[in-house]
Amino acid sequence: MSGTVTVLYFAALRERVGRSREVVSLDGVMTVGAMLMSRRDNDAVLDAVFSGPGTVRVAVNKILADFEAPLHDGDEVAFFPPMTGG
Amino acid sequence: MSGTVTVLYFAALRERVGRSREVVSLDGVMTVGAMLMSRRDNDAVLDAVFSGPGTVRVAVNKILADFEAPLHDGDEVAFFPPMTGG
Amino acid sequence: MAGLHSEAEASLRVLVQESPFDVGTEMACLLAGSIHIGGLGSFLGVVRGGNGLVALSLEHYPGMSEQMLTKLASEAIRRFALCGCTIIHRFGRLLVGEPVVLVLAAAPHRADALDATRFLIDRLKTGAPFWKSEEFSDGRCRWIESRVEDEEAAAGW
Amino acid sequence: MAGLHSEAEASLRVLVQESPFDVGTEMACLLAGSIHIGGLGSFLGVVRGGNGLVALSLEHYPGMSEQMLTKLASEAIRRFALCGCTIIHRFGRLLVGEPVVLVLAAAPHRADALDATRFLIDRLKTGAPFWKSEEFSDGRCRWIESRVEDEEAAAGW
């Protein structure tokens, strides 16, 4: 899959990653999980954060998804901890 | 038991009895039930109302009671239908 | 968490009145009473229209109504971990859409606030000396009968 | 009575904002929408003090938060016989005692109004992209972890 996706991080995950947003080239990867794996291989901080304890939730285009979700050019992928609203 | 009690009627019961309040001489009666029986013997309207269908609730001195409750000079006795607040 | 706040610590406000009340003011008043409040549950009962209903007329037993509502509020404070609660019940002639009753329950946690709100309104329906008469557009008036479901809801607590 | 009002008929209002809201205005707005309302349930969540807490900072996912709250409100209208409901959720830095979230549910009958109120706040706690960080008087900040009880309450519906 060619093209790019925008990746967002929220809350504790945003703080640990050290940024709230980045644009990532898809480089042939097909899913959220594959994209994240490829990013972790190239970014030690990201790898450490995602190896750490705590559940990570994913949304694609503002809809809750999972790591098997397919990605397309222009998608917005968000990673965040369990939600604590109210 | 000598003395008097004030008798109050509320809501549908008040309308059927035709008054909201009366002072009743105790004339030796000891309980709410006995007082009411004596009143019904002397008042055809009251007798008809209390023979009619529908539950009647009683309070003595603004506290829910029953027909066995004792009466004393100066007590306030209230008769009313089941409560429908809220 | 029940029993966290004794009756003496928790605030309790009961009003029986003909005039309207202001929900925002009542909430602010209750919230000002404690920094430990995390949730405020409320129920507002209003005159429901339909079937030609024009107004409700509410009669009450002055003195006894305040006393029964105060007892009810005290019981809520005993049963739930509340910081305070408020009950305001109106009487007189109220038009469709007008507020009749307000129940507020404030607590550190939402479950207590919401449980207490429901307890208060369920018990109040059959446990305080108020009676409602319906007035219709054709001039008919009719006393509302007590409902079995209301008796059951009150007894369920 | 579920399904009495279709989604099209029932009013639905969702706001995500930094600024305060006025509960009285919101209630009046909802009540004005239908003469069939007999009961209005509400829950107001406020920043609970204690243990040196000074403020909560709420972060949200703009766009997704509104979308999830709107979905939630629609589900409440599908599940309960409502005339309408309102959800307002604030974000940003909020001091102890400040309102965070407001849920309103209006229905012909009180059981639907109160059930829907509880459903909305239970689901909202874990089902909308908001995250809370606690700020203490000694300067410490700490992200609030999701609570098992909240997950269970949400799953119970």
XYZ file of C-alpha atoms in Angstrom:
486
model
C 0.000 0.000 0.000
C 1.479 3.324 -1.019
C 0.741 6.785 0.393
C 0.764 8.128 3.930
C -1.319 8.024 7.076
C -1.498 10.562 9.883
C -0.773 9.028 13.295
C -2.099 10.674 16.469
C -1.203 9.922 20.090
C -3.313 10.981 23.068
C -2.964 11.425 26.837
C -0.312 9.333 28.648
C 0.684 7.738 25.340
C 1.234 11.149 23.751
C 3.431 12.191 26.678
C 5.510 9.018 26.550
C 5.938 9.117 22.771
C 6.827 12.796 23.017
C 4.651 14.011 20.140
C 0.969 14.200 19.352
C 1.045 13.744 15.599
C 3.218 12.468 12.765
C 2.819 11.573 9.119
C 3.933 8.056 8.299
C 4.623 6.562 4.893
C 2.768 3.301 4.363
C 5.611 1.684 2.367
C 3.581 -1.346 1.432
C 2.151 -2.184 4.876
C -1.510 -3.178 4.902
C -2.712 -2.961 8.529
C -2.458 -0.882 11.700
C -0.400 -3.638 13.315
C 2.064 -3.864 10.401
C 2.448 -0.068 10.304
C 3.156 0.074 14.031
C 5.650 -2.812 13.824
C 7.538 -1.056 11.039
C 7.596 2.200 13.045
C 8.854 0.409 16.191
C 11.700 -1.143 14.208
C 12.873 2.370 13.317
C 12.137 4.288 16.528
C 13.517 3.137 19.891
C 11.297 5.469 21.909
C 8.177 4.251 20.161
C 9.318 0.678 20.641
C 9.857 1.233 24.371
C 6.456 2.900 24.812
C 4.567 0.148 23.005
C 6.508 -2.597 24.846
C 5.532 -1.047 28.171
C 2.603 -2.068 30.342
C -0.918 -0.777 29.750
C -3.608 -1.348 27.193
C -3.463 0.612 23.932
C -6.646 1.388 22.006
C -6.749 2.221 18.292
C -9.068 4.268 16.135
C -8.969 4.566 12.355
C -10.652 7.667 10.939
C -12.147 8.385 14.385
C -13.813 4.987 14.665
C -12.627 2.383 17.201
C -10.675 -0.334 15.412
C -8.112 -3.033 16.124
C -4.581 -3.878 14.980
C -5.934 -5.967 12.081
C -7.714 -2.950 10.570
C -6.626 -2.227 6.973
C -5.000 1.129 6.147
C -5.376 3.308 3.076
C -3.700 6.451 1.831
C -4.890 9.449 3.839
C -6.239 7.506 6.819
C -5.981 8.944 10.328
C -4.793 6.414 12.906
C -4.975 7.225 16.621
C -3.389 5.403 19.553
C -4.548 6.093 23.108
C -5.012 4.580 26.592
C -8.431 3.337 27.776
C -10.832 6.268 27.871
C -11.615 7.940 31.213
C -14.336 10.476 30.506
C -17.267 11.630 32.592
C -61.973 9.736 76.811
C -63.260 13.326 77.134
C -62.287 16.364 75.064
C -62.269 16.997 71.330
C -60.215 16.122 68.241
C -59.902 18.024 64.992
C -60.759 15.904 61.960
C -59.366 16.790 58.525
C -60.342 15.414 55.117
C -58.193 15.722 51.990
C -58.528 15.425 48.211
C -61.348 13.220 46.830
C -62.409 12.368 50.375
C -62.724 16.054 51.272
C -64.874 16.644 48.197
C -67.165 13.717 48.936
C -67.549 14.580 52.616
C -68.196 18.204 51.640
C -65.925 19.809 54.228
C -62.201 19.899 54.990
C -62.290 20.177 58.771
C -64.515 19.639 61.776
C -64.122 19.461 65.532
C -65.458 16.266 67.038
C -66.229 15.527 70.672
C -64.602 12.300 71.838
C -67.529 11.275 74.113
C -65.688 8.387 75.631
C -64.349 6.799 72.413
C -60.774 5.571 72.582
C -59.594 4.987 68.986
C -59.738 6.415 65.470
C -61.998 3.527 64.429
C -64.444 4.062 67.295
C -64.576 7.808 66.677
C -65.307 7.260 62.974
C -67.992 4.643 63.722
C -69.729 7.038 66.118
C -69.593 9.826 63.517
C -70.978 7.553 60.772
C -73.930 6.618 63.025
C -74.846 10.314 63.224
C -74.014 11.521 59.687
C -75.512 9.822 56.628
C -73.142 11.562 54.171
C -70.078 10.483 56.125
C -71.470 6.968 56.368
C -71.999 6.833 52.595
C -68.503 8.145 51.842
C -66.772 5.675 54.144
C -68.929 2.759 52.892
C -67.899 3.561 49.313
C -65.044 1.945 47.395
C -61.443 3.109 47.728
C -58.772 2.837 50.371
C -58.763 5.390 53.191
C -55.511 6.326 54.926
C -55.321 7.840 58.410
C -52.832 10.117 60.124
C -52.880 11.151 63.791
C -51.006 14.342 64.574
C -49.489 14.276 61.062
C -48.041 10.770 61.457
C -49.440 7.828 59.475
C -51.548 5.641 61.760
C -54.313 3.043 61.553
C -57.876 2.682 62.845
C -56.620 1.121 66.105
C -54.624 4.254 66.998
C -55.620 5.753 70.388
C -57.005 9.297 70.531
C -56.454 12.005 73.115
C -57.905 15.436 73.713
C -56.536 17.914 71.165
C -55.350 15.326 68.616
C -55.533 16.050 64.885
C -56.937 13.143 62.863
C -56.728 13.206 59.067
C -58.453 10.942 56.537
C -57.289 10.849 52.919
C -56.972 8.645 49.810
C -53.662 6.962 48.898
C -51.048 9.639 48.235
C -50.193 10.569 44.638
C -47.309 13.012 44.855
C -44.305 13.511 42.603
C -19.499 3.476 51.188
C -22.915 3.744 52.898
C -22.663 5.635 56.143
C -19.711 7.729 54.976
C -21.530 10.894 55.912
C -23.637 11.051 59.042
C -26.932 12.901 58.895
C -25.344 15.712 60.849
C -22.630 16.222 58.212
C -24.791 15.860 55.121
C -26.930 18.798 54.064
C -30.662 18.332 53.764
C -33.056 20.837 52.218
C -36.815 20.323 51.956
C -39.311 22.864 50.615
C -43.044 22.643 49.941
C -44.167 25.713 48.058
C -46.638 27.097 45.528
C -44.051 29.233 43.724
C -41.594 28.026 41.054
C -38.005 27.090 41.909
C -34.741 27.542 40.046
C -32.904 24.283 39.364
C -29.563 25.971 38.662
C -29.658 27.879 41.940
C -30.614 24.739 43.867
C -27.776 22.748 42.295
C -25.231 25.497 42.988
C -26.436 25.697 46.596
C -26.018 21.947 47.098
C -22.608 21.848 45.358
C -21.344 24.712 47.537
C -21.883 22.518 50.612
C -18.963 20.119 50.052
C -15.784 19.775 47.999
C -16.219 15.985 48.182
C -19.069 15.928 45.664
C -18.200 14.118 42.441
C -21.717 13.567 41.111
C -25.092 15.215 41.381
C -28.143 13.202 40.351
C -31.442 14.907 39.794
C -35.020 14.268 38.819
C -37.423 16.975 37.733
C -41.084 16.012 37.458
C -43.170 18.177 35.120
C -46.874 18.299 34.182
C -47.132 15.975 31.167
C -49.520 17.131 28.448
C -51.712 15.052 26.158
C -55.362 13.863 26.052
C -56.601 17.407 26.499
C -54.935 17.937 29.853
C -54.641 21.621 30.745
C -53.343 21.621 34.307
C -52.756 19.615 37.456
C -54.017 20.842 40.814
C -51.933 19.598 43.720
C -53.350 19.507 47.220
C -51.165 18.695 50.225
C -51.402 18.336 53.985
C -49.467 21.335 55.310
C -47.056 20.397 58.059
C -47.279 16.671 57.358
C -45.945 17.015 53.802
C -42.778 18.825 54.959
C -42.372 16.306 57.787
C -42.679 13.253 55.502
C -40.288 14.680 52.908
C -37.747 15.484 55.620
C -37.999 11.916 56.938
C -37.514 10.623 53.403
C -34.437 12.802 52.830
C -32.978 11.603 56.155
C -33.526 8.009 55.130
C -31.729 8.625 51.817
C -28.773 10.052 53.750
C -28.745 6.977 56.006
C -28.946 4.521 53.090
C -26.550 6.105 50.575
C -23.162 7.780 50.880
C -24.453 11.290 50.194
C -23.000 14.739 50.792
C -26.515 16.180 50.692
C -29.928 16.134 49.119
C -32.732 18.522 48.232
C -36.453 17.940 47.734
C -38.775 20.684 46.513
C -42.441 19.893 45.947
C -44.939 22.413 44.616
C -48.678 22.567 45.216
C -51.533 24.551 43.657
C -52.571 24.726 39.993
C -49.726 23.929 37.579
C -50.001 24.134 33.789
C -48.697 21.576 31.271
C -44.901 21.791 31.120
C -44.528 23.358 34.556
C -42.149 21.720 37.058
C -43.889 19.938 39.955
C -41.091 18.331 41.925
C -37.302 18.448 42.118
C -35.075 15.850 43.734
C -31.303 16.347 43.987
C -28.760 13.946 45.488
C -25.057 14.780 45.681
C -22.385 12.199 46.484
C -18.687 11.512 46.055
C -19.550 8.765 43.525
C -22.163 8.602 40.788
C -23.767 5.299 41.817
C -24.825 6.726 45.207
C -26.074 9.970 43.655
C -28.169 8.127 41.043
C -29.452 5.424 43.424
C -30.509 8.056 45.959
C -32.238 10.144 43.277
C -34.294 7.166 42.227
C -35.014 6.110 45.823
C -36.257 9.608 46.662
C -38.611 9.980 43.698
C -39.916 6.394 43.957
C -40.731 6.776 47.656
C -42.046 10.309 47.338
C -44.748 9.271 44.845
C -46.701 7.264 47.414
C -45.142 8.336 50.706
C -45.857 12.032 51.041
C -49.319 13.571 51.505
C -49.869 15.130 48.079
C -52.844 14.486 45.818
C -53.182 15.376 42.154
C -56.299 16.321 40.253
C -56.266 16.562 36.439
C -58.055 19.425 34.686
C -59.019 18.949 31.020
C -59.795 21.418 28.243
C -63.509 20.450 28.308
C -63.717 21.473 31.981
C -63.673 17.944 33.462
C -61.609 17.412 36.614
C -60.503 14.011 37.850
C -58.493 12.878 40.886
C -55.521 10.747 39.907
C -55.721 7.279 41.452
C -52.640 5.743 43.000
C -50.912 3.339 40.607
C -49.953 -0.219 41.491
C -46.590 0.289 39.718
C -45.841 3.276 41.939
C -46.668 1.278 45.082
C -44.406 -1.515 43.836
C -41.547 0.851 42.969
C -41.730 2.366 46.457
C -41.873 -1.051 48.131
C -38.906 -2.298 46.067
C -36.412 -0.255 48.066
C -42.692 1.816 25.976
C -39.307 1.530 24.245
C -39.506 2.748 20.706
C -42.302 5.232 21.450
C -40.260 7.993 19.912
C -38.189 7.420 16.832
C -34.775 9.011 16.604
C -36.194 11.492 14.133
C -38.826 12.699 16.607
C -36.660 12.773 19.712
C -34.314 15.701 20.192
C -30.610 15.065 20.592
C -28.053 17.660 21.638
C -24.330 16.956 22.017
C -21.673 19.513 22.858
C -17.946 19.193 23.579
C -16.614 22.498 24.842
C -14.056 24.169 27.075
C -16.476 26.806 28.411
C -18.987 26.299 31.243
C -22.629 25.454 30.554
C -25.841 26.478 32.288
C -27.890 23.537 33.572
C -31.108 25.554 33.916
C -30.905 26.770 30.327
C -30.182 23.264 29.051
C -33.142 21.799 30.960
C -35.495 24.523 29.740
C -34.312 23.939 26.168
C -34.983 20.196 26.392
C -38.375 20.666 28.107
C -39.460 23.136 25.408
C -39.090 20.358 22.822
C -42.161 18.308 23.806
C -45.352 18.586 25.879
C -45.174 14.819 26.448
C -42.303 15.061 28.940
C -43.272 13.985 32.456
C -39.801 13.469 33.872
C -36.306 14.797 33.319
C -33.396 12.828 34.738
C -29.979 14.379 34.976
C -26.440 13.709 36.075
C -23.872 16.418 36.638
C -20.274 15.278 37.128
C -18.035 17.709 39.011
C -14.332 17.769 39.909
C -14.218 16.071 43.333
C -11.743 17.570 45.813
C -9.666 15.843 48.463
C -6.116 14.450 48.833
C -4.643 17.746 47.697
C -6.291 17.724 44.292
C -6.337 21.175 42.704
C -7.659 20.560 39.208
C -8.392 18.024 36.499
C -7.096 18.471 32.985
C -9.259 16.832 30.362
C -7.871 15.957 26.954
C -10.132 14.727 24.157
C -9.924 13.612 20.539
C -11.656 16.418 18.629
C -14.148 15.113 16.118
C -14.155 11.598 17.517
C -15.448 12.725 20.929
C -18.504 14.474 19.429
C -19.088 11.499 17.141
C -18.971 8.934 19.972
C -21.243 11.005 22.220
C -23.747 11.435 19.387
C -23.742 7.669 18.788
C -24.286 7.118 22.505
C -27.204 9.570 22.625
C -28.759 7.859 19.582
C -28.450 4.507 21.288
C -30.196 5.862 24.405
C -33.057 7.093 22.210
C -33.301 3.645 20.592
C -33.245 1.795 23.940
C -35.510 3.984 26.072
C -38.795 5.803 25.434
C -37.270 9.288 25.428
C -38.481 12.642 24.160
C -34.885 13.834 24.001
C -31.470 13.860 25.580
C -28.509 16.186 25.999
C -24.827 15.462 26.626
C -22.328 18.235 27.312
C -18.708 17.316 28.051
C -16.061 19.879 28.879
C -12.322 19.677 28.289
C -9.315 21.724 29.449
C -8.253 22.536 33.006
C -11.128 22.431 35.513
C -10.819 23.357 39.194
C -12.257 21.422 42.148
C -16.048 21.894 42.240
C -16.331 22.791 38.553
C -18.833 20.871 36.406
C -17.247 18.444 33.916
C -20.145 16.666 32.274
C -23.913 16.998 32.046
C -26.319 14.286 30.947
C -30.053 14.983 30.577
C -32.754 12.513 29.550
C -36.398 13.540 29.179
C -39.233 11.040 28.876
C -42.979 10.694 29.406
C -42.277 8.433 32.420
C -39.683 8.635 35.156
C -38.306 5.106 34.797
C -37.169 5.765 31.216
C -35.695 9.155 32.123
C -33.699 7.724 35.037
C -32.628 4.527 33.250
C -31.409 6.537 30.258
C -29.524 8.987 32.484
C -27.664 6.128 34.100
C -27.039 4.363 30.798
C -25.571 7.532 29.293
C -23.187 8.319 32.149
C -22.132 4.670 32.604
C -21.317 4.265 28.904
C -19.759 7.703 28.554
C -17.126 6.982 31.238
C -15.329 4.383 29.117
C -16.827 4.893 25.664
C -15.863 8.404 24.616
C -12.296 9.590 23.873
C -11.635 11.751 26.953
C -8.702 11.354 29.326
C -8.284 12.928 32.727
C -5.108 14.012 34.438
C -5.087 15.000 38.116
C -3.100 18.012 39.301
C -2.144 18.192 43.000
C -1.191 21.103 45.247
C 2.447 19.877 45.401
C 2.689 20.138 41.610
C 2.417 16.427 40.835
C 0.295 15.411 37.837
C -1.041 11.931 37.279
C -3.142 10.374 34.513
C -6.259 8.684 35.870
C -6.296 4.970 35.032
C -9.476 3.368 33.785
C -11.342 1.608 36.600
C -12.566 -1.979 36.431
C -15.866 -0.923 38.038
C -16.434 1.607 35.268
C -15.748 -1.012 32.589
C -18.190 -3.348 34.341
C -20.879 -0.673 34.696
C -20.613 0.112 30.985
C -20.696 -3.564 30.014
C -23.741 -4.172 32.248
C -26.086 -2.389 29.831
